[in-house]
Coordinates of C-alpha atoms in Angstrom, one line a residue:
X1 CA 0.0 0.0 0.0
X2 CA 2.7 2.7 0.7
X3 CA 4.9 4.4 -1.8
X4 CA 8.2 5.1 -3.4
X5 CA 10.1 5.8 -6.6
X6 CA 13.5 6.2 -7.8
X7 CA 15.2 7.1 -10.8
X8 CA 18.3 6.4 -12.0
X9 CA 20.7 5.9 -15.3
X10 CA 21.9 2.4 -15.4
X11 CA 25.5 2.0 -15.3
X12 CA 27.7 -1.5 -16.1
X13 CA 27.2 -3.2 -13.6
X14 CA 26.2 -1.4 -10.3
X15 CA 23.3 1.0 -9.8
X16 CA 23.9 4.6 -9.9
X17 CA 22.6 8.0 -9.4
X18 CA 22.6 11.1 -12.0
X19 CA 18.8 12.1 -10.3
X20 CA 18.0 13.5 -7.2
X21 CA 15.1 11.8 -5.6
X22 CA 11.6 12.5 -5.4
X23 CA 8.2 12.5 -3.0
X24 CA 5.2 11.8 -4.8
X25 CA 1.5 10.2 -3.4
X26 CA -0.5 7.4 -4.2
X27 CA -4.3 8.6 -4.9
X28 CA -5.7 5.7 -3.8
X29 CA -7.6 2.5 -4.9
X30 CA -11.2 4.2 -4.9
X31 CA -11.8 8.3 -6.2
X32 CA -15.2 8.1 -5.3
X33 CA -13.9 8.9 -2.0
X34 CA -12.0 12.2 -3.1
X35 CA -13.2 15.5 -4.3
X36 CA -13.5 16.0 -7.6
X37 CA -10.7 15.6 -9.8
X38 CA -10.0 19.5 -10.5
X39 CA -9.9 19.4 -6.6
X40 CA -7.0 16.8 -6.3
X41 CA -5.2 18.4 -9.2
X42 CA -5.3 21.9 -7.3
X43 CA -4.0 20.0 -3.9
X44 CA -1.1 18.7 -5.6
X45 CA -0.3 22.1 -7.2
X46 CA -0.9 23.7 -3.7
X47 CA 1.2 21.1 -2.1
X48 CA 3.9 21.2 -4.9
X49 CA 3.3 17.5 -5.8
X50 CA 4.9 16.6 -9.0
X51 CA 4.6 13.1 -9.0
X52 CA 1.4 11.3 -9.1
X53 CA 0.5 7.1 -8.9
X54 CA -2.7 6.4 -9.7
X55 CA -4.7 2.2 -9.2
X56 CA -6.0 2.9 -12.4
X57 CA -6.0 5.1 -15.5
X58 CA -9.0 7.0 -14.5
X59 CA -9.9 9.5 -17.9
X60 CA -11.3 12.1 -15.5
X61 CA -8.5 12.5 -13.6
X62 CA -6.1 12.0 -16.5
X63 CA -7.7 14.8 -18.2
X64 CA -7.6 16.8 -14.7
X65 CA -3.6 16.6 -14.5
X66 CA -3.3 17.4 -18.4
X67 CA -0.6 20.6 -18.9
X68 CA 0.0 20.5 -15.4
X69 CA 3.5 19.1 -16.0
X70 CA 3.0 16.6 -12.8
X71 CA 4.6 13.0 -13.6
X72 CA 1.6 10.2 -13.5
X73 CA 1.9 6.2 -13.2
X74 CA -1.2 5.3 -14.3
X75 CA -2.2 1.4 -13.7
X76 CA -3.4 -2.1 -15.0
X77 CA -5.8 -3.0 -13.0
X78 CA -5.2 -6.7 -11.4
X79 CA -9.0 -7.3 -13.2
X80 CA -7.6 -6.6 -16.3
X81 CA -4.4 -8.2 -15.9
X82 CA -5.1 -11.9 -17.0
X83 CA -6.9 -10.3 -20.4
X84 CA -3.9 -8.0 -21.4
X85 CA -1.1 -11.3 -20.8
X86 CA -3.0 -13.3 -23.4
X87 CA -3.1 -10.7 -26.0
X88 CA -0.8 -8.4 -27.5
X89 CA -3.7 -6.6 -29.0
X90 CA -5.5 -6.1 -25.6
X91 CA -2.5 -4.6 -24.7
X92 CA -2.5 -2.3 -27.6
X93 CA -6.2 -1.2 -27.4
X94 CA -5.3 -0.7 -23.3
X95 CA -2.5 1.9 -24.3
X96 CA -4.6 3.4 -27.1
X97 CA -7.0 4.0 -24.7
X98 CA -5.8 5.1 -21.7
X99 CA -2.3 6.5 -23.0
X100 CA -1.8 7.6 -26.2
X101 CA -5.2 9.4 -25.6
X102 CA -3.4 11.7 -23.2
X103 CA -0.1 12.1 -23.7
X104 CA 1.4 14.8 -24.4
X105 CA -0.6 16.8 -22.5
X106 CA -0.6 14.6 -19.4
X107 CA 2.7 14.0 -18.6
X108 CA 2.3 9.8 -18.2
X109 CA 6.1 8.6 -17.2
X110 CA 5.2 5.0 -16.0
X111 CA 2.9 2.2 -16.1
X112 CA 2.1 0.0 -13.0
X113 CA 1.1 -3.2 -14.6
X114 CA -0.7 -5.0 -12.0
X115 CA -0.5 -4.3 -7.8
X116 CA 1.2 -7.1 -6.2
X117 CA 0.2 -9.6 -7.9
X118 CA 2.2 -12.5 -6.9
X119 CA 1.0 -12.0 -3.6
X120 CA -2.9 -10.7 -4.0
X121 CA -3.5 -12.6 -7.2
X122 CA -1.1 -15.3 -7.8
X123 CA -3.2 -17.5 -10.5
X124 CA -2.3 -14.7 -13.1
X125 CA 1.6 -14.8 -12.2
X126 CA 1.9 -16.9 -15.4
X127 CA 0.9 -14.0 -17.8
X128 CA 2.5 -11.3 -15.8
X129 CA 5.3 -11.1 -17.4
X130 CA 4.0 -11.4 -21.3
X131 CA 1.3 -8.4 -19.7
X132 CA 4.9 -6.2 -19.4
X133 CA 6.3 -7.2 -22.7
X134 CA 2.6 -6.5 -24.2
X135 CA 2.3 -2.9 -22.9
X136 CA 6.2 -2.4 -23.5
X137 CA 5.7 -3.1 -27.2
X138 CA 2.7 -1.1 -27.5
X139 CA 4.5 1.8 -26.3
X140 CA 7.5 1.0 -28.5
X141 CA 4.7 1.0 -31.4
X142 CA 4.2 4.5 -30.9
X143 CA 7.9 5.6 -29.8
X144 CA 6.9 6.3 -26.4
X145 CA 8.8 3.5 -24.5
X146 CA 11.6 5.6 -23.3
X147 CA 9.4 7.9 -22.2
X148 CA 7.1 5.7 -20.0
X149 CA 8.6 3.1 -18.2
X150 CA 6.9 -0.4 -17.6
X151 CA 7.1 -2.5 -14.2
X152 CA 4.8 -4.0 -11.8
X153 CA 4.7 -3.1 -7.6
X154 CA 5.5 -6.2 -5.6
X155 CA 4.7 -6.8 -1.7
X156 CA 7.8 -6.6 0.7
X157 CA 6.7 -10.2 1.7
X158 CA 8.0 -11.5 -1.5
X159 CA 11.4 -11.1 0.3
X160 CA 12.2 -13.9 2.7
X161 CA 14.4 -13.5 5.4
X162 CA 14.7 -9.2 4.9
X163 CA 17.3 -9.5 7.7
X164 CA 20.3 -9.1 8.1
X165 CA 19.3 -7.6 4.5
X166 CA 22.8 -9.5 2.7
X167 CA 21.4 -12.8 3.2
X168 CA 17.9 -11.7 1.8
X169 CA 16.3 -13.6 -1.4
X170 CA 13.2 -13.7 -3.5
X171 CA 10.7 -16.3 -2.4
X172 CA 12.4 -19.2 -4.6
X173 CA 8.8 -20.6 -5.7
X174 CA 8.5 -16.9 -7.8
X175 CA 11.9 -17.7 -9.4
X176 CA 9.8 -18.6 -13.0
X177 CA 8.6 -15.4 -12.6
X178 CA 11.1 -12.8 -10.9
X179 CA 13.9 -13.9 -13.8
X180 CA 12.2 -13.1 -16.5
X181 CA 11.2 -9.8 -14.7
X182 CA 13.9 -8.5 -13.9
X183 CA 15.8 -9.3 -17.0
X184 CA 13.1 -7.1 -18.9
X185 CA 13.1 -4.8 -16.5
X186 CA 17.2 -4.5 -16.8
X187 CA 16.6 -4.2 -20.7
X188 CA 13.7 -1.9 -21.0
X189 CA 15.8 0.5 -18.5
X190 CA 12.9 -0.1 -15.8
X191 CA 13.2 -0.2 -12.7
X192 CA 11.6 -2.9 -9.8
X193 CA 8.2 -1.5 -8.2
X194 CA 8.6 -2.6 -4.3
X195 CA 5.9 -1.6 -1.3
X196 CA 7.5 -1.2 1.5
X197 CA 6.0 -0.7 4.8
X198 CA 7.6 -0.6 8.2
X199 CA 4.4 -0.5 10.1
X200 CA 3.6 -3.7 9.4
X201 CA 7.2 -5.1 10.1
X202 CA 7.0 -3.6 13.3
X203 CA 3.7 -4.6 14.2
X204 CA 4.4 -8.3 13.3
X205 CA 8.0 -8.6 15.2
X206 CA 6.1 -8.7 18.6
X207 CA 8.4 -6.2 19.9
X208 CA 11.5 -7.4 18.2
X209 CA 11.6 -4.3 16.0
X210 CA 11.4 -1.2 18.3
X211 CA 8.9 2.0 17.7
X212 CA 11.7 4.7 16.9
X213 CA 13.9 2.2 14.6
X214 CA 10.5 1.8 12.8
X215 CA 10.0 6.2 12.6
X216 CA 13.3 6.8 11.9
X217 CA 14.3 8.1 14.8
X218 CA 17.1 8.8 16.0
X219 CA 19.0 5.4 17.7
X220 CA 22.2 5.2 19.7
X221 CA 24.8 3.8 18.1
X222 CA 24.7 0.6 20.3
X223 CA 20.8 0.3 19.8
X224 CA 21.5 0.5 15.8
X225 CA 20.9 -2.7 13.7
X226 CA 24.4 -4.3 11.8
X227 CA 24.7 -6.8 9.4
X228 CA 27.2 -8.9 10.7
X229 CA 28.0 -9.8 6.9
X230 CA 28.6 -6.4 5.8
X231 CA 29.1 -4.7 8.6
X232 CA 26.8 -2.1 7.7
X233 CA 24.6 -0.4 10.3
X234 CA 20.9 0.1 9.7
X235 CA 19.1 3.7 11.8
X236 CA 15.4 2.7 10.2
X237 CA 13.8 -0.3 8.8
X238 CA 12.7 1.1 6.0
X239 CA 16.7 1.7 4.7
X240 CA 17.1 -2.3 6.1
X241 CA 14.1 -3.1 3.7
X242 CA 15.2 -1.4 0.5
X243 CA 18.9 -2.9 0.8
X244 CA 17.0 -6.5 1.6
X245 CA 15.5 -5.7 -2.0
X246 CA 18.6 -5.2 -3.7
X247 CA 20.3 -8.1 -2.0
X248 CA 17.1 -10.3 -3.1
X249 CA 18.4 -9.1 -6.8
X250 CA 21.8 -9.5 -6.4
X251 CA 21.5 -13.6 -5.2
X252 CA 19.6 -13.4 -9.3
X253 CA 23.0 -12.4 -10.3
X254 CA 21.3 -8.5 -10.9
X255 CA 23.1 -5.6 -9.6
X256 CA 22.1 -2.9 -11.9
X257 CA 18.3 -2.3 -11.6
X258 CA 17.1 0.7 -9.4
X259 CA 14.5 0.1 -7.2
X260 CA 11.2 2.6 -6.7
X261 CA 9.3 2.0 -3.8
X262 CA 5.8 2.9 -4.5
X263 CA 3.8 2.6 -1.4
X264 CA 5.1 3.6 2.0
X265 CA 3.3 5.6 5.0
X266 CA 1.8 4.8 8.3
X267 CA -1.9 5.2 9.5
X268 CA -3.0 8.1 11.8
X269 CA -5.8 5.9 13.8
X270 CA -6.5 2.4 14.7
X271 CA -8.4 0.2 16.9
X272 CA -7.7 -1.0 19.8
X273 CA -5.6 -3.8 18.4
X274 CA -3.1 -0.9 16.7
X275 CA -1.8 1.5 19.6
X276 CA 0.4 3.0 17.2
X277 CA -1.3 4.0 14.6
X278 CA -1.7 7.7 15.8
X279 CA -1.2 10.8 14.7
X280 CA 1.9 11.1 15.7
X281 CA 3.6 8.3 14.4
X282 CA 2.0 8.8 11.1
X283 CA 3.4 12.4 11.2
X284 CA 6.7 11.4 12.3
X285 CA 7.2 8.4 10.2
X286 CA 6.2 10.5 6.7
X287 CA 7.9 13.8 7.7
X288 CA 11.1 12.2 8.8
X289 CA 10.4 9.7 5.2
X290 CA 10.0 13.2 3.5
X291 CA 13.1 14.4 4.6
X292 CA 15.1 11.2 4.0
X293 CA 14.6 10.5 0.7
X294 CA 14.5 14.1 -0.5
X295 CA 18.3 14.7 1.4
X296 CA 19.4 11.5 -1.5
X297 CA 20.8 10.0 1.7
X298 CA 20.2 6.7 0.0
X299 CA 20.8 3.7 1.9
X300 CA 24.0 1.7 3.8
X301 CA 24.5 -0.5 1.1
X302 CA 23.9 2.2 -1.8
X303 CA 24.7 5.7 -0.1
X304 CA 23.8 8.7 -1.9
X305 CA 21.9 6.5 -4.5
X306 CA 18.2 8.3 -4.9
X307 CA 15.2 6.6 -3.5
X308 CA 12.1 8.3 -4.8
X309 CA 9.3 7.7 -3.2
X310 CA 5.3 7.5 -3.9
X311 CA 3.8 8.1 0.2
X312 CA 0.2 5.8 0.6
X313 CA -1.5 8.2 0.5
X314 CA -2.9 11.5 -0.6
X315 CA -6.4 10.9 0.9
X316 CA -7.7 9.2 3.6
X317 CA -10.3 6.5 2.9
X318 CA -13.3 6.7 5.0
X319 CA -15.6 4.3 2.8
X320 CA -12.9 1.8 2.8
X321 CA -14.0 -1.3 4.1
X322 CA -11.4 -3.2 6.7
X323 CA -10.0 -2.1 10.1
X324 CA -10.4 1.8 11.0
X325 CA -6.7 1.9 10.2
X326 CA -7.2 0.6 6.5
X327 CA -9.2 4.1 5.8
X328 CA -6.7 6.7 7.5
X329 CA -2.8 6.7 5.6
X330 CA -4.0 9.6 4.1
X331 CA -2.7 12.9 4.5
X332 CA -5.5 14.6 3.6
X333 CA -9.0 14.4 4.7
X334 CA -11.6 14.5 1.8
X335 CA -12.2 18.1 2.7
X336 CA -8.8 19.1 1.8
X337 CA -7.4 19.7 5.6
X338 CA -4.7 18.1 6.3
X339 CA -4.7 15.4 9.3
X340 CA -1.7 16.8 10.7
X341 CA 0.6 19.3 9.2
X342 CA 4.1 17.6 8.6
X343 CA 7.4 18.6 10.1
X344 CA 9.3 19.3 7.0
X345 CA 11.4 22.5 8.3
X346 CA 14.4 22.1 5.8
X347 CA 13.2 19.1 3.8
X348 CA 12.0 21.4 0.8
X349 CA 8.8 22.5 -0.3
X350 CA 7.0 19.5 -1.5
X351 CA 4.2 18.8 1.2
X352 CA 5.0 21.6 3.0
X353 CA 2.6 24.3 2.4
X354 CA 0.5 24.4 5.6
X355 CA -3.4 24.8 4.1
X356 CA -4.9 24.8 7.5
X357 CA -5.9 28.5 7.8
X358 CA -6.7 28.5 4.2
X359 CA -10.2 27.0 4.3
X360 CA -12.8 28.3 1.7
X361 CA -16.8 27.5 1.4
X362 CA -17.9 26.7 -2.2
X363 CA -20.9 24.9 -3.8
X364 CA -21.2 21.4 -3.3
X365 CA -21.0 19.0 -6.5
X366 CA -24.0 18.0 -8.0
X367 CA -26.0 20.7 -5.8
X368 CA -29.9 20.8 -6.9
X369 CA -29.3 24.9 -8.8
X370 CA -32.7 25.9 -7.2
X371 CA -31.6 25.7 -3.8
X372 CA -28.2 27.2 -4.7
X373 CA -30.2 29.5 -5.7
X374 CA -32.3 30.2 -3.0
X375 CA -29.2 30.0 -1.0
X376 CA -27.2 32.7 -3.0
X377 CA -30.5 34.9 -2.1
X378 CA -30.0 34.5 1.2
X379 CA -26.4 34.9 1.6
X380 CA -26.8 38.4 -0.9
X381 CA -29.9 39.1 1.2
X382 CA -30.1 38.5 4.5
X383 CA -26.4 36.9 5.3
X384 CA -25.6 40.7 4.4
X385 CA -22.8 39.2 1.9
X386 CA -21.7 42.2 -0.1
X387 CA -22.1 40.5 -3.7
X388 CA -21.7 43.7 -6.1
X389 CA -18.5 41.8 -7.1
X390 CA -20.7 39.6 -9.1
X391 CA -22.5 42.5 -11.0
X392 CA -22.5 42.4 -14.6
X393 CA -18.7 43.7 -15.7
X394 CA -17.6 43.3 -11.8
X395 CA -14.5 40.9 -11.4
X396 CA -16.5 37.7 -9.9
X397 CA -19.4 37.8 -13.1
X398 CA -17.8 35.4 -15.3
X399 CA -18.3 32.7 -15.6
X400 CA -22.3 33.8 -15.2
X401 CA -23.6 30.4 -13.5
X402 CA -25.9 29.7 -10.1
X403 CA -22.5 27.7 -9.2
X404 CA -19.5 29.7 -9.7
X405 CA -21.5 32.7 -8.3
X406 CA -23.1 30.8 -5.3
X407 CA -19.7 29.6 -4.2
X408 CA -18.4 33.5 -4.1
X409 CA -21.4 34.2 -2.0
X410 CA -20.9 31.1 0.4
X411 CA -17.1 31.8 1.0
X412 CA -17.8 35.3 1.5
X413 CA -20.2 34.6 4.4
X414 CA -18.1 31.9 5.7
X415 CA -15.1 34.3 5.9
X416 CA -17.2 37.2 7.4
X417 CA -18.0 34.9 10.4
X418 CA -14.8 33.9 10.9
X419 CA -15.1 30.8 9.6
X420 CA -17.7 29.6 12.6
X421 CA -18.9 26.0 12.6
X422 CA -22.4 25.7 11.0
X423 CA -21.6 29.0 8.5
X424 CA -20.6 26.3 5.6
X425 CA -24.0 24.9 5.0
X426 CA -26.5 26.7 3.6
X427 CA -29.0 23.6 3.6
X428 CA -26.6 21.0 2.5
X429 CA -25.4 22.8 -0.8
X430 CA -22.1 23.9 0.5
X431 CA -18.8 22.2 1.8
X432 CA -15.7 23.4 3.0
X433 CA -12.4 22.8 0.9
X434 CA -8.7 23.9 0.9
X435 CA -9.0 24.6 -2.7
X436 CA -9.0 28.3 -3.8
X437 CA -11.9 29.3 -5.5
X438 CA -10.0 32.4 -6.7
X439 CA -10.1 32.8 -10.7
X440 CA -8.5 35.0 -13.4
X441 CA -9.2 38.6 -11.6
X442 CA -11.7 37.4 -9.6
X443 CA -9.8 37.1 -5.8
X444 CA -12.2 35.7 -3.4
X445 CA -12.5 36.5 0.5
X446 CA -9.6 34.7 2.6
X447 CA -7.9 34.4 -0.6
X448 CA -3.8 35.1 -0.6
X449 CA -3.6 37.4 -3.3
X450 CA -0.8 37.9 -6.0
X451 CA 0.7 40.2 -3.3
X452 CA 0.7 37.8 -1.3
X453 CA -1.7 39.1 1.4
X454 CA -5.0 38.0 2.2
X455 CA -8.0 39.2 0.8
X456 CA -10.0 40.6 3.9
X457 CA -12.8 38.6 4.8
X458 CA -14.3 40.5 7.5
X459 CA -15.4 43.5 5.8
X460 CA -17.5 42.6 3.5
X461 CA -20.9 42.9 5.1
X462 CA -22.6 46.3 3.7
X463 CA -23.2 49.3 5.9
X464 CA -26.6 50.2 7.3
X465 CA -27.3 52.4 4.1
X466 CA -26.1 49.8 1.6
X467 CA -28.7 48.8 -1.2
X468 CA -26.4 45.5 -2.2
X469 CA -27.7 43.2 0.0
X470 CA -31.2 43.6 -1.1
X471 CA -30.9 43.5 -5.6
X472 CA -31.4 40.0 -5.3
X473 CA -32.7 40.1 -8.7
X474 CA -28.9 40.8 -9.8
X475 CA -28.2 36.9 -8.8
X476 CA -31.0 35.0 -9.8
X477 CA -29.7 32.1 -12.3
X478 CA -32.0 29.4 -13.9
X479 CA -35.4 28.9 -15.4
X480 CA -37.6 27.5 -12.4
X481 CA -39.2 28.7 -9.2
X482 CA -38.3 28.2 -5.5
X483 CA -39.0 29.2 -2.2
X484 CA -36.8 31.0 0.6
X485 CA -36.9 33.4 2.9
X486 CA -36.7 36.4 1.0
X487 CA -38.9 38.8 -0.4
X488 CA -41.1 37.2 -2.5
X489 CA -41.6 40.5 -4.6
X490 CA -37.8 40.6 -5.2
X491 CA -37.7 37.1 -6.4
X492 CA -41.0 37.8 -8.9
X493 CA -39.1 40.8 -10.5
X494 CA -35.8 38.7 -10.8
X495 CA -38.5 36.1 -13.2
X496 CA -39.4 39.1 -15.0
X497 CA -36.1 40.4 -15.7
X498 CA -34.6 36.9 -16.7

């Protein structure tokens, strides 16, 4: 579940490092459970995200992260994955479809062809590799494969005995299939897809493994863990785990394919059978993650060798079925506010924007328009919302929809109130989100302007002598009748003007 990725030009015989590492974020195996796609694009951007996994290759989102410039792994689904091994021209329809409909514009640098399957799904191990050498020729086809790169994510548990890492190997009942793998992935210029997740190390060692070698905390030297073959001293498991992969390769007789870890994180809640999975240790594990990978400290047996990594994940789960831990790795609630805000002081920028005080009320997707409507009359009417920013040739008009100038009218209140529980509402219709709603010249309330400063969202209700709040008829969108509060005279001349 967790992630990572790395990058690196091959050389002879060893692995090495021209690339600095990266942090990106899984999205998760279900989006009905996230905002809307726009939504997730303009968290990444916010969050200075530039590399992106998805479980699928989702044509919403795809179109979403188009000229965004963010890197995407998009996915074969495991359903999928038996159909696409027997036929190369499955394959080909798959990339037609879900890549060469996209690129250039979305920047697609990977494809994740299956999720641990040997593991999760093991009757299609038998086609997995032919699925790889299927979508690798597509892409050939169409002079994309040294743009995208083609691999598949395997569990941690497909190493056996992960310490001392030196003395680590493959599970030798995969041999069949790990050869073949890696010997495409060491021609293609790939790179081997590993999940790696501490957590669950440490919570199966029945206190073998202890809390802070888990975080990455900091050990004392006699506390630290040594391979007595090598000599080398591991601070963290997650380091221990990596090298345990590239020992597992090196037994195969291959020493020159980097690894990307594409799931890693830790839960922020649990039951009562997962003490640790708190806020705290979720925080500390991905922060000090964060900063680990992005300082290329690489690991004992490769130092300085880049280990980009994909965290699991973006967005907690809360439909997720499973333990209460299963639906919170996120970093994210749905909302857009964060679960905890990282401690990333000199770890760079990615993930570090702190969106907490930057909270805006907009329309709801999929609102019914008649009670955004009768909404937007209230908040211009009654709610005292100054709306003349949404008067014909005022900076909020365009786009002229009950929507885009509903959510103006929302935020505006919400802001004026300080942001007060309840003041999101307005009978369902409206939801909070970190997302700015600003556009073009229109700068909404609570908004941090171009300046830099923050649009003041106290002052907008009108004096005692201000008409605004009562030319309703200035708002009215749409072609049907409602009821509210307000003046019912106002609402008949907004019909007769429309």
């Amino acid at each position: 579940m967790a992630m990572l990725l790395l990058f690196f030009l091959l050389a002879v015989s060893v692995v090495s490092a021209d690339e600095d590492a990266f942090i990106g974020v899984n999205l998760g195996t279900d989006l009905s459970n996230m905002p809307s796609p726009t939504q997730v694009v303009a968290l990444l951007k916010a969050q200075n995200i530039r590399h992106v996994r998805l479980y699928d290759a989702d044509q919403a989102m795809l179109l979403a992260l188009a000229n965004t410039g963010i890197q995407v792994t998009v996915a074969v689904p495991n359903d999928q994955l038996l159909g696409i091994g027997q036929s190369n021209a499955t394959a080909a329809n798959w990339v037609t479809r879900n890549v060469l409909a996209h690129v250039p514009a979305t920047n697609i640098t990977a494809i994740a062809v299956g999720s641990e399957v040997l593991t999760t799904l093991p009757n299609a191990a038998p086609v997995l590799v032919s699925a790889l050498k299927f979508i690798h020729s597509a892409l050939v086809a169409s002079n994309l494969d040294r743009q995208i790169k083609v691999s598949t994510p395997h569990s941690s548990s497909v190493i056996l005995d992960s310490f001392p890492p030196s003395q680590a190997f493959f599970n030798r009942s995969w041999d069949p299939v790990m050869v073949p793998l890696l010997k495409f992935l060491q021609s293609t210029g790939s790179y081997l897809m590993i999940n790696v997740y501490p957590y669950y190390d440490y919570m199966q060692s029945n206190g073998v493994i202890p809390l802070d070698y888990a975080l990455f905390r900091p050990l004392p030297p006699n506390k630290e863990a040594v391979d007595a073959n090598t000599l080398l001293h591991y601070t963290n498991v997650f380091d221990a785990l990596v090298d345990a992969t590239y020992f597992a390769m090196s037994y195969l007789n291959f020493t020159n394919v980097p690894i990307v870890v594409t799931e890693s994180g830790w839960p922020s809640k649990g039951d009562s059978a997962e003490p640790d999975a708190t806020i705290e240790n979720a925080n500390t594990y991905n922060s000090n993650l964060i900063r680990h990978v992005l300082n290329n400290t690489g690991t004992p047996k490769h130092p300085g060798i880049a280990v980009s990594t994909y965290i699991y994940e973006l967005y907690n789960e809360d439909l997720r079925p499973g333990s209460v831990s299963e639906k919170n790795w996120g970093l994210f609630n749905a909302n857009g506010m964060p679960v905890y805000i990282l401690h990333l002081t000199g770890a760079g920028t990615v993930l570090a924007n702190d969106t907490t005080n930057q909270t805006f009320c907009v329309a709801k997707d999929g609102a019914d328009p008649k009670m955004l409507q009768a909404a937007l009359d209230w908040a211009c009417g009654p709610g005292k919302v100054d709306c003349s920013p949404l008067l014909q040739g005022q900076p909020c008009y365009e786009p002229n929809n009950v929507v885009t100038h509903a959510t103006y009218a929302f935020n505006a209140y919400f802001q004026q109130m300080a942001k007060s529980s309840g003041t999101c509402d307005f009978k369902g219709v409206a939801t909070i989100t970190t997302t700015d709603p600003s556009h073009g010249t229109c700068i909404v309330p609570g908004s941090v302007g171009k300046n830099g400063t923050i649009v003041n969202g106290t002052s907008l209700a009108p004096s005692s002598n201000s008409t605004s709040s009562g030319c309703l008829s200035q708002y009215f969108h749409g072609d049907g009748s409602f009821t509210s509060s307000v003046i019912v005279g106002i609402l008949v001349l907004s019909a007769v003007l429309l």
